[in-house]
Coordinates of C-alpha atoms in Angstrom, one line a residue:
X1 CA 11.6 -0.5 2.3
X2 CA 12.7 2.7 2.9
X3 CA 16.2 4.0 4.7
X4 CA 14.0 4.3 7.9
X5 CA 13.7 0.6 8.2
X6 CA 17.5 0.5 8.9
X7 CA 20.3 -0.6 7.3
X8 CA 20.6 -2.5 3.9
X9 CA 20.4 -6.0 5.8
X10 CA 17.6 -4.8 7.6
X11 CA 15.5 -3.7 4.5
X12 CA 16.2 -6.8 2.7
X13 CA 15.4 -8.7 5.8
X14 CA 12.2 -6.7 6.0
X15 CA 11.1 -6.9 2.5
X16 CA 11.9 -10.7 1.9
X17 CA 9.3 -11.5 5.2
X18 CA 6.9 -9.3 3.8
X19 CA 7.0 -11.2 0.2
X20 CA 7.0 -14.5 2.1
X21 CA 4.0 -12.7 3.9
X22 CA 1.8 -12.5 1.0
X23 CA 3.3 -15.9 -0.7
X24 CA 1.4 -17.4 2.4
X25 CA -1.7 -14.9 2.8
X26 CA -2.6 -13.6 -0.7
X27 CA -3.9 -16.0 -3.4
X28 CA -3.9 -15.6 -7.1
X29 CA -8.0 -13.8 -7.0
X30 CA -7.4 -11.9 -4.4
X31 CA -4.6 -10.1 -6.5
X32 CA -7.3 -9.9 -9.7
X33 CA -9.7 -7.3 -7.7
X34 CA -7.5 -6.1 -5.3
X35 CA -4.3 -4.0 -5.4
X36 CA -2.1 -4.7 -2.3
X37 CA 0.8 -1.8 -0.9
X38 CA 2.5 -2.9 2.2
X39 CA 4.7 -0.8 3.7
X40 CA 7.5 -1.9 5.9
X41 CA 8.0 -0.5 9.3
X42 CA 10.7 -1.1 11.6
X43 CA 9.0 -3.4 13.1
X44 CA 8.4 -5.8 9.9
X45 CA 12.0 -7.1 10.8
X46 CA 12.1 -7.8 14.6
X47 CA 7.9 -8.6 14.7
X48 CA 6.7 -11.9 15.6
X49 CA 6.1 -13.6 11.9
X50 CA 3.2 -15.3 12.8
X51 CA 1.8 -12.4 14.5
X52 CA 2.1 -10.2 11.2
X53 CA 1.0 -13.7 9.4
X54 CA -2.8 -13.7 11.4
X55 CA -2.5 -9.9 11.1
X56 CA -2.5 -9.8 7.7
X57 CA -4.6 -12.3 6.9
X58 CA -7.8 -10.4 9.3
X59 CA -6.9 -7.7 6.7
X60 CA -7.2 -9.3 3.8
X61 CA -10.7 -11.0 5.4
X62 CA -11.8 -7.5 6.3
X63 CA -11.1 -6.6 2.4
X64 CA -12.7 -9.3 0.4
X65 CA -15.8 -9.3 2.7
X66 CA -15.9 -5.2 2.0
X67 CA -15.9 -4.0 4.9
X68 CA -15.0 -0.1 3.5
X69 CA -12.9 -1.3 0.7
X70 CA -13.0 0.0 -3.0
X71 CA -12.4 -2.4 -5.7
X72 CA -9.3 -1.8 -8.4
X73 CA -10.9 0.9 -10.9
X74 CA -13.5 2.9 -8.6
X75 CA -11.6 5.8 -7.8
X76 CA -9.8 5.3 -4.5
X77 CA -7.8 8.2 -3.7
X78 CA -6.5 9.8 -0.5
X79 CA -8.5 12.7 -0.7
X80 CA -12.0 11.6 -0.5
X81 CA -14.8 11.2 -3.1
X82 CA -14.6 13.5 -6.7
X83 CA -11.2 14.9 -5.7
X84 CA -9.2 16.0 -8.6
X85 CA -5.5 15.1 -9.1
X86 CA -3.3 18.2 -9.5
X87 CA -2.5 19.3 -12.7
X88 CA -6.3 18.7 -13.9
X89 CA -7.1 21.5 -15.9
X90 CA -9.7 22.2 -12.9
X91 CA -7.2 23.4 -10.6
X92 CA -5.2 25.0 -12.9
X93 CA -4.6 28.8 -12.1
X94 CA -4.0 31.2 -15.2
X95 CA -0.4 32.2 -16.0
X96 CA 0.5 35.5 -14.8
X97 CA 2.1 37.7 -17.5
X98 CA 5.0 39.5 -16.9
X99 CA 4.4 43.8 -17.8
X100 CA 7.1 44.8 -20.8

């Protein structure tokens, strides 16, 4: 959890409901084809726990059914299909040399 979340009591607060979040939600296969990030909002301390409890859980659903999901291992990135990381030689511009 990140400073945004609030003060240290707060992030702890946040990141303990969030484990006992996927304790309840998240079973042992789920974790063998899937990678799971959650990221804690403000919210994630002051939210209804049940709430975020049946919210998660339509996720998870939504996921193993694969509605749009991509398993561990086929490429999910951010920046659509075939995109390159930077620093592949692919985008790599040539050094420019200095004149002497």
């Amino acid at each position: 959890a990140s400073r945004k979340v609030g003060n240290a009591v707060a992030r702890n607060r946040a990141k303990r409901r969030l484990r006992a979040l996927c304790d309840r939600v998240i079973t042992r296969d789920d974790t063998r084809t899937f990678d799971f990030v959650l990221i804690a909002r403000t919210e994630a301390v002051t939210r209804d726990f049940a709430l975020m409890e049946d919210e998660l859980r339509n996720a998870v659903g939504r996921l193993i059914k694969g509605d749009g999901a991509q398993r561990r291992g086929e490429g999910a990135t951010r920046r659509g299909e075939g995109a390159t990381r930077r620093g592949d030689s692919a985008q790599r511009r040539p050094k420019k040399r200095l004149a002497s």
